[in-house]
Amino acid sequence: MRDVEKSFGAVPVLRGVSLTVHRGETVCIIGPSGSGKSTLLRCINGLVPITAGSITVAGREVNDPKLDPLALRRDVGIVFQQYNLFPHRTALQNIMMAPVHVLGQDRASVETRARALLAKVRLTDKADGFPGELSGGQQQRVAIARALAMNPKVMLFDEVTAALDPETKKEVLVTIQELAGEGMTCILVTHEMGFARRVADQVFFTDGGVLVEEGPPEQVLDAPREARTRDFLDKIL
Amino acid sequence: MTHLSVLCKPRRLPAIRAPLAWPGLPVGVALAFVASVAWAQAGAAVRPGPIEAILRWGPLIFGGFLFNVLTSVLSMTVGTALGAPLGLLLIAPGRLPRGISWAVTQFFRNAPWLVLLFYVMFLLPFELHVGGVTIPLPDWAKAVLGLSLPVAANVAEIVRGALQSIPEPQWSAAAGLAFGRLQTIRLIILPQAIRRMLPPWMNLYAILTMATTLISIVGIQDGLTITRAAISSDARPEMMLPLYLFLLLLFFVYCYPIARATLALERRLLVRG
């Protein structure tokens, strides 16, 4: 990702952000609200088109006008803060829909995989539950399984624990940690500093649409070089 | 003081439910019917009374009313078939299809139904020639088409409103899973929106059913035409009240359950969210 800029109308949200995430890495993007973290994340799978700069994901140029955005999104899974499950489908169906309808895969094999994913997020018994019947943490784990069902190369997590209470938060974070441990490339926008410290290979601190500081968590979180990073960490810890 | 406290006692009936849930409404209509029959009877001591008139003309009027029902079903079917794609175009990403569908919708939604009916009746030929094949266009078919135009425009608005009432994150989630736009609408947005479309759609149908009597003005034999013919053939103007009320009751008996069902559906939606 190089020199990425994004404006909503006349309002600049990203003002030249450059960062690199290597395959298999887990990185956390932290920073105050409104600093453009979520926008940055949504630029990666083209949900938000960028104004200038370039983003390359697994060999694909995201802002190439010839790019098929759907092909890109097959490789990049995303999980949202508000889960955004499809309320008219069961947990199992939520997971199966995209592989069956988007990838055109055989329903029986998709179902086997979907059930395996439900087991992985420890929700085997909730396969036939509708989203409205699940707790926030359970819904979020279904959402993670749903994104994983596409066999993405990269997973984006947009403040996925921000709407959860401390206990359910932990279930979700454990799931993500396992995923990271298996070598999935994970990019998280998060306020969970403890999680970032334990799991992240790199931490990026953004403020006012620019990347202020980056480095391994022990450096950025424990010995920040920039005054703005220190300010932010002082406020939240 | 005791009087006051009695007066101030809160009423238990919820205000919104009262008008339709009140069993007095059908009873009241029936009473008015009986009263009008009695009124007509009073002036007709020797000649056959209103009961006889209704017994005599009732089956014919009922037949005409069934034609109104058939017209409403056909118009609703055609109107929905035209209006649903129109509603989808109203939220199309392209500016041109959106603009055109918007203009069409607004035009037919804001034109008097009767004027539209006249237009279709008199502008369309009585038969169409398509590549050597002659398709007859009888008056009833033209009337169905004429009524289905405003229905289509209203259906389009219902579809658009329901689609747009589905929260944006559902679109994002679908896009994030690489669903295309049409797939998103078909698999994710529409199934959720249809529940919200049903009450206004049923409401529109009830309005359409009552509006089908407009076709009597353009010379089609419906329930209203037959009722008028019955009154004038007997040369008994005092039969107007019972015979028209009989027709009104037919419509009421048909449309009132639809209104109740619509309300029940709406309430269920409110509960489920």
Short mmCIF file of C-alpha atoms in Angstrom, two decimals:
data_model
loop_
_atom_site.label_atom_id
_atom_site.label_comp_id
_atom_site.label_asym_id
_atom_site.label_seq_id
_atom_site.Cartn_x
_atom_site.Cartn_y
_atom_site.Cartn_z
CA MET A 1 0.00 0.00 0.00
CA ARG A 2 1.66 3.20 -1.16
CA ASP A 3 0.74 6.85 -0.71
CA VAL A 4 -2.93 6.02 -0.36
CA GLU A 5 -5.21 9.02 -0.22
CA LYS A 6 -8.94 9.08 0.21
CA SER A 7 -11.36 11.96 0.46
CA PHE A 8 -15.09 11.87 1.08
CA GLY A 9 -16.10 14.90 -0.91
CA ALA A 10 -13.76 17.65 0.17
CA VAL A 11 -12.91 15.95 3.45
CA PRO A 12 -9.58 14.12 3.36
CA VAL A 13 -9.68 10.95 5.42
CA LEU A 14 -6.43 9.31 4.35
CA ARG A 15 -3.58 11.67 3.51
CA GLY A 16 -0.85 9.52 2.06
CA VAL A 17 -0.61 6.23 3.89
CA SER A 18 2.05 3.70 2.97
CA LEU A 19 2.38 0.33 4.64
CA THR A 20 3.37 -3.20 3.86
CA VAL A 21 1.93 -6.39 5.32
CA HIS A 22 3.72 -9.62 4.57
CA ARG A 23 2.04 -12.94 3.88
CA GLY A 24 1.19 -14.76 7.09
CA GLU A 25 1.62 -11.70 9.25
CA THR A 26 -0.87 -10.40 11.76
CA VAL A 27 -0.96 -6.65 12.04
CA CYS A 28 -3.02 -4.29 14.15
CA ILE A 29 -3.98 -0.78 13.14
CA ILE A 30 -4.64 1.39 16.16
CA GLY A 31 -5.45 5.03 16.57
CA PRO A 32 -8.11 7.46 17.78
CA SER A 33 -11.65 7.39 16.38
CA GLY A 34 -11.97 9.20 13.09
CA SER A 35 -8.33 8.69 12.20
CA GLY A 36 -9.29 6.73 9.09
CA LYS A 37 -8.56 3.21 10.35
CA SER A 38 -11.79 1.64 9.12
CA THR A 39 -11.60 3.49 5.83
CA LEU A 40 -8.06 2.23 5.36
CA LEU A 41 -9.25 -1.32 5.93
CA ARG A 42 -12.17 -1.02 3.51
CA CYS A 43 -9.85 0.34 0.83
CA ILE A 44 -8.00 -2.97 0.86
CA ASN A 45 -10.93 -4.93 -0.57
CA GLY A 46 -12.24 -2.08 -2.66
CA LEU A 47 -15.36 -1.45 -0.57
CA VAL A 48 -14.14 2.13 -0.46
CA PRO A 49 -12.51 3.30 -3.69
CA ILE A 50 -9.31 5.28 -3.13
CA THR A 51 -8.69 8.76 -4.46
CA ALA A 52 -4.97 8.44 -5.13
CA GLY A 53 -2.07 6.07 -4.56
CA SER A 54 -1.97 2.34 -5.06
CA ILE A 55 -2.79 -0.81 -3.13
CA THR A 56 -1.57 -4.24 -4.15
CA VAL A 57 -3.21 -7.29 -2.60
CA ALA A 58 -1.83 -10.72 -3.49
CA GLY A 59 -0.60 -9.46 -6.83
CA ARG A 60 -3.77 -7.48 -7.65
CA GLU A 61 -3.80 -3.74 -8.14
CA VAL A 62 -6.90 -2.64 -6.19
CA ASN A 63 -7.49 0.67 -7.97
CA ASP A 64 -6.83 -0.69 -11.44
CA PRO A 65 -10.02 0.24 -13.35
CA LYS A 66 -9.83 -3.11 -15.18
CA LEU A 67 -9.83 -5.03 -11.92
CA ASP A 68 -12.86 -7.16 -11.17
CA PRO A 69 -13.69 -6.09 -7.60
CA LEU A 70 -15.50 -9.36 -7.03
CA ALA A 71 -12.38 -11.37 -7.89
CA LEU A 72 -10.45 -9.30 -5.36
CA ARG A 73 -13.06 -9.82 -2.65
CA ARG A 74 -12.97 -13.57 -3.12
CA ASP A 75 -9.41 -13.42 -1.82
CA VAL A 76 -10.02 -10.91 0.95
CA GLY A 77 -12.43 -11.76 3.76
CA ILE A 78 -13.87 -9.03 5.95
CA VAL A 79 -15.56 -9.10 9.35
CA PHE A 80 -17.45 -6.07 10.61
CA GLN A 81 -18.05 -4.52 14.01
CA GLN A 82 -21.81 -5.14 13.82
CA TYR A 83 -21.43 -8.75 12.50
CA ASN A 84 -23.83 -8.04 9.60
CA LEU A 85 -25.04 -11.61 9.33
CA PHE A 86 -27.97 -12.18 6.99
CA PRO A 87 -30.91 -12.33 9.42
CA HIS A 88 -33.15 -14.43 7.16
CA ARG A 89 -30.68 -17.32 6.98
CA THR A 90 -29.41 -19.72 9.64
CA ALA A 91 -25.82 -19.70 10.83
CA LEU A 92 -24.97 -22.62 8.54
CA GLN A 93 -26.69 -21.00 5.56
CA ASN A 94 -24.88 -17.73 6.23
CA ILE A 95 -21.60 -19.57 5.90
CA MET A 96 -22.65 -21.57 2.84
CA MET A 97 -24.22 -18.82 0.74
CA ALA A 98 -21.13 -17.20 -0.72
CA PRO A 99 -19.23 -20.40 -1.62
CA VAL A 100 -22.34 -21.87 -3.25
CA HIS A 101 -23.61 -18.80 -5.08
CA VAL A 102 -20.43 -16.82 -5.70
CA LEU A 103 -17.89 -19.58 -6.24
CA GLY A 104 -20.45 -22.04 -7.63
CA GLN A 105 -19.14 -24.85 -5.47
CA ASP A 106 -20.96 -28.08 -4.86
CA ARG A 107 -23.48 -27.70 -2.05
CA ALA A 108 -22.63 -30.96 -0.28
CA SER A 109 -18.91 -30.28 -0.06
CA VAL A 110 -19.56 -26.69 1.02
CA GLU A 111 -21.80 -27.94 3.79
CA THR A 112 -19.10 -30.29 5.06
CA ARG A 113 -16.64 -27.41 5.11
CA ALA A 114 -19.15 -25.03 6.71
CA ARG A 115 -19.79 -27.50 9.53
CA ALA A 116 -16.06 -27.90 10.03
CA LEU A 117 -15.73 -24.11 10.26
CA LEU A 118 -18.57 -23.95 12.78
CA ALA A 119 -16.73 -26.55 14.84
CA LYS A 120 -13.59 -24.47 14.54
CA VAL A 121 -15.34 -21.43 16.00
CA ARG A 122 -16.95 -23.75 18.60
CA LEU A 123 -20.53 -23.29 17.45
CA THR A 124 -21.37 -26.79 16.21
CA ASP A 125 -24.69 -26.79 18.04
CA LYS A 126 -25.77 -23.44 16.62
CA ALA A 127 -25.77 -24.46 12.95
CA ASP A 128 -29.53 -24.12 12.61
CA GLY A 129 -29.87 -21.04 14.78
CA PHE A 130 -30.88 -17.77 13.18
CA PRO A 131 -28.65 -14.74 13.85
CA GLY A 132 -31.35 -13.19 16.03
CA GLU A 133 -31.14 -16.18 18.37
CA LEU A 134 -27.37 -15.95 18.85
CA SER A 135 -25.41 -13.76 21.24
CA GLY A 136 -23.15 -11.02 19.89
CA GLY A 137 -20.03 -13.11 20.35
CA GLN A 138 -21.63 -16.11 18.68
CA GLN A 139 -22.80 -13.98 15.76
CA GLN A 140 -19.32 -12.58 15.36
CA ARG A 141 -17.79 -16.04 15.28
CA VAL A 142 -20.30 -17.08 12.62
CA ALA A 143 -19.27 -13.98 10.69
CA ILE A 144 -15.63 -15.05 10.91
CA ALA A 145 -16.54 -18.56 9.75
CA ARG A 146 -18.56 -17.05 6.92
CA ALA A 147 -15.58 -15.04 5.71
CA LEU A 148 -13.27 -18.05 6.07
CA ALA A 149 -15.57 -20.23 3.97
CA MET A 150 -14.34 -18.35 0.90
CA ASN A 151 -10.78 -19.53 1.62
CA PRO A 152 -9.46 -15.98 1.56
CA LYS A 153 -5.76 -15.13 1.42
CA VAL A 154 -6.20 -12.15 3.72
CA MET A 155 -8.67 -11.49 6.53
CA LEU A 156 -9.72 -7.97 7.52
CA PHE A 157 -11.21 -7.36 10.96
CA ASP A 158 -12.92 -4.02 11.47
CA GLU A 159 -13.20 -3.40 15.24
CA VAL A 160 -14.81 -6.81 15.55
CA THR A 161 -14.91 -6.78 19.33
CA ALA A 162 -15.98 -3.18 19.86
CA ALA A 163 -19.66 -4.09 20.29
CA LEU A 164 -19.06 -7.05 22.61
CA ASP A 165 -18.91 -7.41 26.37
CA PRO A 166 -15.60 -8.52 27.94
CA GLU A 167 -16.45 -12.24 28.14
CA THR A 168 -17.72 -12.66 24.59
CA LYS A 169 -14.85 -10.48 23.40
CA LYS A 170 -12.49 -13.14 24.57
CA GLU A 171 -14.17 -15.93 22.57
CA VAL A 172 -13.78 -13.89 19.42
CA LEU A 173 -10.19 -12.86 20.11
CA VAL A 174 -9.21 -16.47 20.79
CA THR A 175 -10.69 -17.44 17.43
CA ILE A 176 -8.69 -14.75 15.67
CA GLN A 177 -5.55 -15.69 17.56
CA GLU A 178 -5.90 -19.31 16.43
CA LEU A 179 -6.35 -18.12 12.89
CA ALA A 180 -3.23 -15.99 13.09
CA GLY A 181 -1.38 -18.95 14.55
CA GLU A 182 -2.30 -21.03 11.51
CA GLY A 183 -0.57 -18.53 9.26
CA MET A 184 -3.55 -16.57 7.93
CA THR A 185 -2.68 -13.00 7.00
CA CYS A 186 -4.79 -10.89 9.35
CA ILE A 187 -5.22 -7.14 9.37
CA LEU A 188 -7.11 -5.84 12.37
CA VAL A 189 -8.42 -2.44 13.25
CA THR A 190 -8.72 -2.71 16.99
CA HIS A 191 -8.65 -1.06 20.38
CA GLU A 192 -7.55 -4.28 22.09
CA MET A 193 -4.01 -3.32 23.08
CA GLY A 194 -3.48 -6.52 25.05
CA PHE A 195 -4.41 -8.57 22.02
CA ALA A 196 -2.17 -6.47 19.78
CA ARG A 197 0.74 -7.00 22.14
CA ARG A 198 0.26 -10.78 22.27
CA VAL A 199 -0.58 -11.56 18.67
CA ALA A 200 0.53 -8.80 16.33
CA ASP A 201 3.74 -8.95 14.33
CA GLN A 202 3.46 -5.27 13.56
CA VAL A 203 1.42 -2.41 14.95
CA PHE A 204 0.49 0.68 12.95
CA PHE A 205 -0.59 3.85 14.71
CA THR A 206 -2.66 6.22 12.56
CA ASP A 207 -3.85 9.68 13.43
CA GLY A 208 -5.43 12.38 11.28
CA GLY A 209 -5.24 10.27 8.14
CA VAL A 210 -1.51 9.61 8.27
CA LEU A 211 0.59 6.75 9.55
CA VAL A 212 2.37 8.15 12.58
CA GLU A 213 4.34 5.19 13.79
CA GLU A 214 4.90 1.54 12.94
CA GLY A 215 6.88 -1.31 14.31
CA PRO A 216 6.68 -4.43 16.47
CA PRO A 217 4.18 -4.11 19.33
CA GLU A 218 6.82 -3.95 22.05
CA GLN A 219 8.21 -0.85 20.37
CA VAL A 220 5.01 0.97 19.34
CA LEU A 221 3.01 0.09 22.43
CA ASP A 222 5.69 0.07 25.12
CA ALA A 223 8.30 2.51 23.90
CA PRO A 224 6.65 4.80 21.36
CA ARG A 225 8.95 7.27 19.68
CA GLU A 226 6.28 9.69 18.57
CA ALA A 227 4.64 12.10 20.99
CA ARG A 228 1.21 11.55 19.39
CA THR A 229 1.44 7.78 19.93
CA ARG A 230 2.40 8.34 23.55
CA ASP A 231 -0.51 10.74 24.03
CA PHE A 232 -2.98 8.25 22.59
CA LEU A 233 -1.67 5.33 24.64
CA ASP A 234 -1.68 7.42 27.81
CA LYS A 235 -5.32 8.27 27.25
CA ILE A 236 -6.61 4.75 26.70
CA LEU A 237 -4.51 2.78 29.17
CA MET B 1 -65.17 14.54 42.99
CA THR B 2 -66.06 10.90 42.58
CA HIS B 3 -67.57 11.72 39.20
CA LEU B 4 -64.34 13.28 38.08
CA SER B 5 -62.22 10.34 39.10
CA VAL B 6 -64.53 8.03 37.19
CA LEU B 7 -64.25 10.23 34.12
CA CYS B 8 -60.49 10.37 34.36
CA LYS B 9 -60.08 6.62 34.53
CA PRO B 10 -57.79 5.64 31.69
CA ARG B 11 -59.48 3.91 28.81
CA ARG B 12 -58.13 0.48 28.21
CA LEU B 13 -58.71 0.37 24.46
CA PRO B 14 -55.51 1.25 22.57
CA ALA B 15 -56.38 4.15 20.32
CA ILE B 16 -54.82 2.85 17.10
CA ARG B 17 -56.45 -0.54 17.21
CA ALA B 18 -59.89 0.80 17.95
CA PRO B 19 -61.23 1.77 14.48
CA LEU B 20 -60.68 -1.62 12.84
CA ALA B 21 -61.04 -3.85 15.84
CA TRP B 22 -64.38 -2.30 16.75
CA PRO B 23 -67.01 -4.93 15.97
CA GLY B 24 -69.59 -2.14 15.74
CA LEU B 25 -68.44 -1.15 12.25
CA PRO B 26 -69.79 -4.15 10.33
CA VAL B 27 -72.83 -4.12 12.60
CA GLY B 28 -73.40 -0.45 11.79
CA VAL B 29 -73.17 -1.06 8.06
CA ALA B 30 -75.63 -3.92 8.36
CA LEU B 31 -78.03 -1.68 10.34
CA ALA B 32 -77.84 1.03 7.68
CA PHE B 33 -78.62 -1.63 5.11
CA VAL B 34 -81.63 -2.87 7.01
CA ALA B 35 -82.79 0.71 7.57
CA SER B 36 -82.56 1.58 3.90
CA VAL B 37 -84.45 -1.59 3.02
CA ALA B 38 -87.12 -0.62 5.51
CA TRP B 39 -87.25 2.89 4.12
CA ALA B 40 -87.76 1.64 0.59
CA GLN B 41 -90.31 -0.91 1.84
CA ALA B 42 -92.36 1.81 3.54
CA GLY B 43 -93.00 3.57 0.24
CA ALA B 44 -93.86 0.39 -1.59
CA ALA B 45 -96.89 -1.16 -0.05
CA VAL B 46 -98.31 -2.64 -3.21
CA ARG B 47 -95.42 -2.98 -5.63
CA PRO B 48 -92.61 -5.53 -4.93
CA GLY B 49 -90.36 -4.31 -2.12
CA PRO B 50 -86.59 -3.95 -1.87
CA ILE B 51 -86.10 -7.50 -0.58
CA GLU B 52 -87.67 -8.80 -3.76
CA ALA B 53 -85.54 -6.38 -5.81
CA ILE B 54 -82.39 -7.64 -4.17
CA LEU B 55 -83.43 -11.25 -4.54
CA ARG B 56 -84.18 -10.61 -8.19
CA TRP B 57 -81.12 -8.53 -9.08
CA GLY B 58 -78.71 -9.83 -6.46
CA PRO B 59 -77.29 -12.74 -8.46
CA LEU B 60 -76.71 -10.49 -11.50
CA ILE B 61 -75.08 -7.79 -9.39
CA PHE B 62 -72.99 -10.43 -7.67
CA GLY B 63 -71.88 -11.70 -11.08
CA GLY B 64 -70.84 -8.17 -12.01
CA PHE B 65 -69.01 -7.82 -8.71
CA LEU B 66 -67.11 -11.03 -9.47
CA PHE B 67 -66.00 -9.36 -12.69
CA ASN B 68 -64.68 -6.45 -10.59
CA VAL B 69 -62.75 -8.96 -8.50
CA LEU B 70 -61.36 -10.64 -11.62
CA THR B 71 -60.35 -7.24 -13.01
CA SER B 72 -58.61 -6.36 -9.75
CA VAL B 73 -56.69 -9.65 -9.68
CA LEU B 74 -55.58 -9.27 -13.29
CA SER B 75 -54.63 -5.60 -12.88
CA MET B 76 -52.71 -6.37 -9.72
CA THR B 77 -50.85 -9.19 -11.46
CA VAL B 78 -49.94 -7.08 -14.49
CA GLY B 79 -49.21 -4.04 -12.31
CA THR B 80 -46.91 -6.04 -10.05
CA ALA B 81 -45.15 -7.66 -13.00
CA LEU B 82 -44.50 -4.18 -14.45
CA GLY B 83 -43.90 -2.40 -11.16
CA ALA B 84 -41.39 -4.77 -9.55
CA PRO B 85 -38.69 -4.34 -12.24
CA LEU B 86 -39.50 -0.63 -12.31
CA GLY B 87 -38.85 -0.47 -8.58
CA LEU B 88 -35.52 -2.26 -9.04
CA LEU B 89 -34.56 0.30 -11.69
CA LEU B 90 -35.34 3.10 -9.22
CA ILE B 91 -32.29 2.05 -7.21
CA ALA B 92 -30.11 1.10 -10.20
CA PRO B 93 -26.51 2.32 -10.04
CA GLY B 94 -26.70 4.02 -13.45
CA ARG B 95 -28.05 7.54 -13.63
CA LEU B 96 -29.96 7.02 -16.89
CA PRO B 97 -32.11 4.00 -15.89
CA ARG B 98 -32.72 5.63 -12.53
CA GLY B 99 -33.83 8.87 -14.15
CA ILE B 100 -36.14 7.23 -16.67
CA SER B 101 -37.75 4.91 -14.15
CA TRP B 102 -38.18 7.82 -11.75
CA ALA B 103 -39.97 9.90 -14.41
CA VAL B 104 -42.25 6.99 -15.39
CA THR B 105 -43.09 6.23 -11.78
CA GLN B 106 -43.85 9.82 -10.88
CA PHE B 107 -45.98 10.33 -13.98
CA PHE B 108 -48.25 7.33 -13.38
CA ARG B 109 -48.37 7.79 -9.64
CA ASN B 110 -49.55 11.36 -9.86
CA ALA B 111 -52.13 11.01 -12.63
CA PRO B 112 -55.83 10.42 -11.91
CA TRP B 113 -56.66 6.76 -12.41
CA LEU B 114 -59.76 7.55 -14.44
CA VAL B 115 -57.87 9.78 -16.86
CA LEU B 116 -55.25 7.07 -17.37
CA LEU B 117 -58.06 4.60 -17.98
CA PHE B 118 -59.60 6.86 -20.60
CA TYR B 119 -56.26 7.26 -22.32
CA VAL B 120 -55.64 3.54 -22.57
CA MET B 121 -59.23 2.81 -23.66
CA PHE B 122 -59.19 5.32 -26.48
CA LEU B 123 -55.55 5.27 -27.56
CA LEU B 124 -55.17 1.51 -27.96
CA PRO B 125 -56.69 -0.06 -31.08
CA PHE B 126 -59.23 -2.90 -30.76
CA GLU B 127 -56.67 -5.27 -32.20
CA LEU B 128 -52.91 -5.42 -32.60
CA HIS B 129 -51.00 -6.69 -35.62
CA VAL B 130 -47.69 -8.20 -34.66
CA GLY B 131 -45.84 -9.82 -37.56
CA GLY B 132 -48.93 -11.10 -39.37
CA VAL B 133 -50.59 -12.27 -36.14
CA THR B 134 -53.69 -10.39 -35.08
CA ILE B 135 -54.15 -10.07 -31.33
CA PRO B 136 -57.61 -8.87 -30.39
CA LEU B 137 -57.70 -6.25 -27.65
CA PRO B 138 -61.14 -6.43 -26.07
CA ASP B 139 -62.28 -3.59 -23.84
CA TRP B 140 -61.81 -5.56 -20.62
CA ALA B 141 -58.16 -6.23 -21.54
CA LYS B 142 -57.60 -2.54 -22.17
CA ALA B 143 -59.29 -1.70 -18.88
CA VAL B 144 -57.02 -4.14 -17.03
CA LEU B 145 -54.01 -2.51 -18.66
CA GLY B 146 -55.30 0.98 -17.90
CA LEU B 147 -55.73 0.18 -14.21
CA SER B 148 -52.42 -1.66 -14.00
CA LEU B 149 -50.43 1.45 -14.98
CA PRO B 150 -51.01 3.41 -11.76
CA VAL B 151 -50.75 0.11 -9.85
CA ALA B 152 -47.33 -0.51 -11.42
CA ALA B 153 -46.11 2.93 -10.39
CA ASN B 154 -47.30 2.39 -6.82
CA VAL B 155 -45.78 -1.10 -6.68
CA ALA B 156 -42.49 0.39 -7.92
CA GLU B 157 -42.50 2.83 -5.00
CA ILE B 158 -43.33 0.03 -2.55
CA VAL B 159 -40.45 -2.10 -3.90
CA ARG B 160 -38.01 0.81 -3.83
CA GLY B 161 -38.98 1.80 -0.31
CA ALA B 162 -38.68 -1.74 1.03
CA LEU B 163 -35.33 -2.36 -0.67
CA GLN B 164 -33.95 0.89 0.70
CA SER B 165 -35.22 0.12 4.18
CA ILE B 166 -32.76 -2.77 4.44
CA PRO B 167 -29.76 -1.36 6.33
CA GLU B 168 -26.65 -0.51 4.31
CA PRO B 169 -24.35 -2.93 6.23
CA GLN B 170 -26.21 -5.81 4.59
CA TRP B 171 -24.98 -4.50 1.23
CA SER B 172 -21.43 -4.12 2.58
CA ALA B 173 -21.46 -7.62 4.02
CA ALA B 174 -22.64 -9.04 0.72
CA ALA B 175 -20.05 -7.03 -1.22
CA GLY B 176 -17.37 -8.20 1.19
CA LEU B 177 -18.28 -11.79 0.30
CA ALA B 178 -17.93 -11.00 -3.41
CA PHE B 179 -21.65 -11.14 -4.20
CA GLY B 180 -22.50 -9.21 -7.36
CA ARG B 181 -25.16 -6.53 -7.26
CA LEU B 182 -27.97 -8.60 -8.71
CA GLN B 183 -27.06 -11.60 -6.56
CA THR B 184 -27.07 -9.34 -3.52
CA ILE B 185 -30.56 -8.11 -4.34
CA ARG B 186 -31.92 -11.57 -5.17
CA LEU B 187 -30.38 -13.56 -2.31
CA ILE B 188 -29.93 -11.08 0.50
CA ILE B 189 -31.89 -7.85 0.14
CA LEU B 190 -35.12 -9.00 -1.53
CA PRO B 191 -35.90 -11.91 0.84
CA GLN B 192 -35.69 -9.49 3.75
CA ALA B 193 -37.57 -6.72 1.95
CA ILE B 194 -40.53 -8.81 0.77
CA ARG B 195 -41.91 -9.06 4.29
CA ARG B 196 -41.95 -5.29 4.44
CA MET B 197 -43.57 -4.98 1.01
CA LEU B 198 -46.52 -7.21 1.78
CA PRO B 199 -48.65 -4.87 3.94
CA PRO B 200 -48.52 -1.84 1.59
CA TRP B 201 -48.97 -4.17 -1.37
CA MET B 202 -52.16 -5.63 0.13
CA ASN B 203 -53.34 -2.15 0.97
CA LEU B 204 -52.81 -1.12 -2.65
CA TYR B 205 -54.78 -4.18 -3.77
CA ALA B 206 -57.76 -3.21 -1.60
CA ILE B 207 -57.68 0.31 -3.06
CA LEU B 208 -57.45 -1.11 -6.57
CA THR B 209 -60.42 -3.43 -5.99
CA MET B 210 -62.59 -0.51 -5.02
CA ALA B 211 -61.25 1.53 -7.94
CA THR B 212 -62.27 -1.16 -10.44
CA THR B 213 -65.77 0.35 -10.48
CA LEU B 214 -64.18 3.06 -12.64
CA ILE B 215 -64.37 0.66 -15.57
CA SER B 216 -68.16 1.04 -15.60
CA ILE B 217 -67.59 4.62 -16.80
CA VAL B 218 -65.77 3.41 -19.90
CA GLY B 219 -68.62 1.08 -20.75
CA ILE B 220 -67.67 -2.25 -19.23
CA GLN B 221 -70.33 -4.38 -17.56
CA ASP B 222 -69.15 -4.55 -13.96
CA GLY B 223 -71.05 -4.69 -10.71
CA LEU B 224 -71.80 -0.98 -10.77
CA THR B 225 -73.06 -0.98 -14.38
CA ILE B 226 -75.42 -3.84 -13.60
CA THR B 227 -76.68 -2.18 -10.42
CA ARG B 228 -77.45 1.02 -12.33
CA ALA B 229 -79.15 -0.93 -15.09
CA ALA B 230 -81.25 -2.78 -12.52
CA ILE B 231 -82.42 0.48 -10.92
CA SER B 232 -83.31 2.13 -14.19
CA SER B 233 -85.00 -0.92 -15.70
CA ASP B 234 -87.42 -1.11 -12.79
CA ALA B 235 -87.97 2.66 -12.98
CA ARG B 236 -87.87 2.62 -9.18
CA PRO B 237 -85.50 5.36 -7.94
CA GLU B 238 -86.26 4.46 -4.31
CA MET B 239 -84.50 1.11 -4.95
CA MET B 240 -81.26 3.01 -5.40
CA LEU B 241 -80.36 2.91 -1.73
CA PRO B 242 -80.78 -0.80 -1.02
CA LEU B 243 -79.29 -1.92 -4.32
CA TYR B 244 -76.23 0.34 -4.10
CA LEU B 245 -75.83 -0.65 -0.47
CA PHE B 246 -75.94 -4.29 -1.51
CA LEU B 247 -73.07 -3.60 -3.92
CA LEU B 248 -71.21 -1.63 -1.24
CA LEU B 249 -71.61 -4.55 1.14
CA LEU B 250 -70.16 -6.96 -1.41
CA PHE B 251 -67.05 -4.78 -1.70
CA PHE B 252 -66.91 -4.33 2.04
CA VAL B 253 -67.10 -8.04 2.78
CA TYR B 254 -64.28 -8.61 0.29
CA CYS B 255 -61.98 -5.72 1.26
CA TYR B 256 -62.46 -5.57 5.02
CA PRO B 257 -60.68 -8.89 5.73
CA ILE B 258 -57.80 -7.69 3.55
CA ALA B 259 -57.54 -4.53 5.63
CA ARG B 260 -57.61 -6.61 8.84
CA ALA B 261 -54.97 -9.01 7.54
CA THR B 262 -52.78 -6.08 6.48
CA LEU B 263 -53.00 -4.59 9.94
CA ALA B 264 -52.23 -7.94 11.57
CA LEU B 265 -49.20 -8.38 9.33
CA GLU B 266 -47.97 -4.89 10.13
CA ARG B 267 -48.28 -5.57 13.83
CA ARG B 268 -46.35 -8.82 13.50
CA LEU B 269 -43.61 -6.96 11.64
CA LEU B 270 -43.48 -4.36 14.40
CA VAL B 271 -43.03 -7.06 17.00
CA ARG B 272 -40.37 -8.94 15.06
CA GLY B 273 -38.61 -5.77 13.91
#
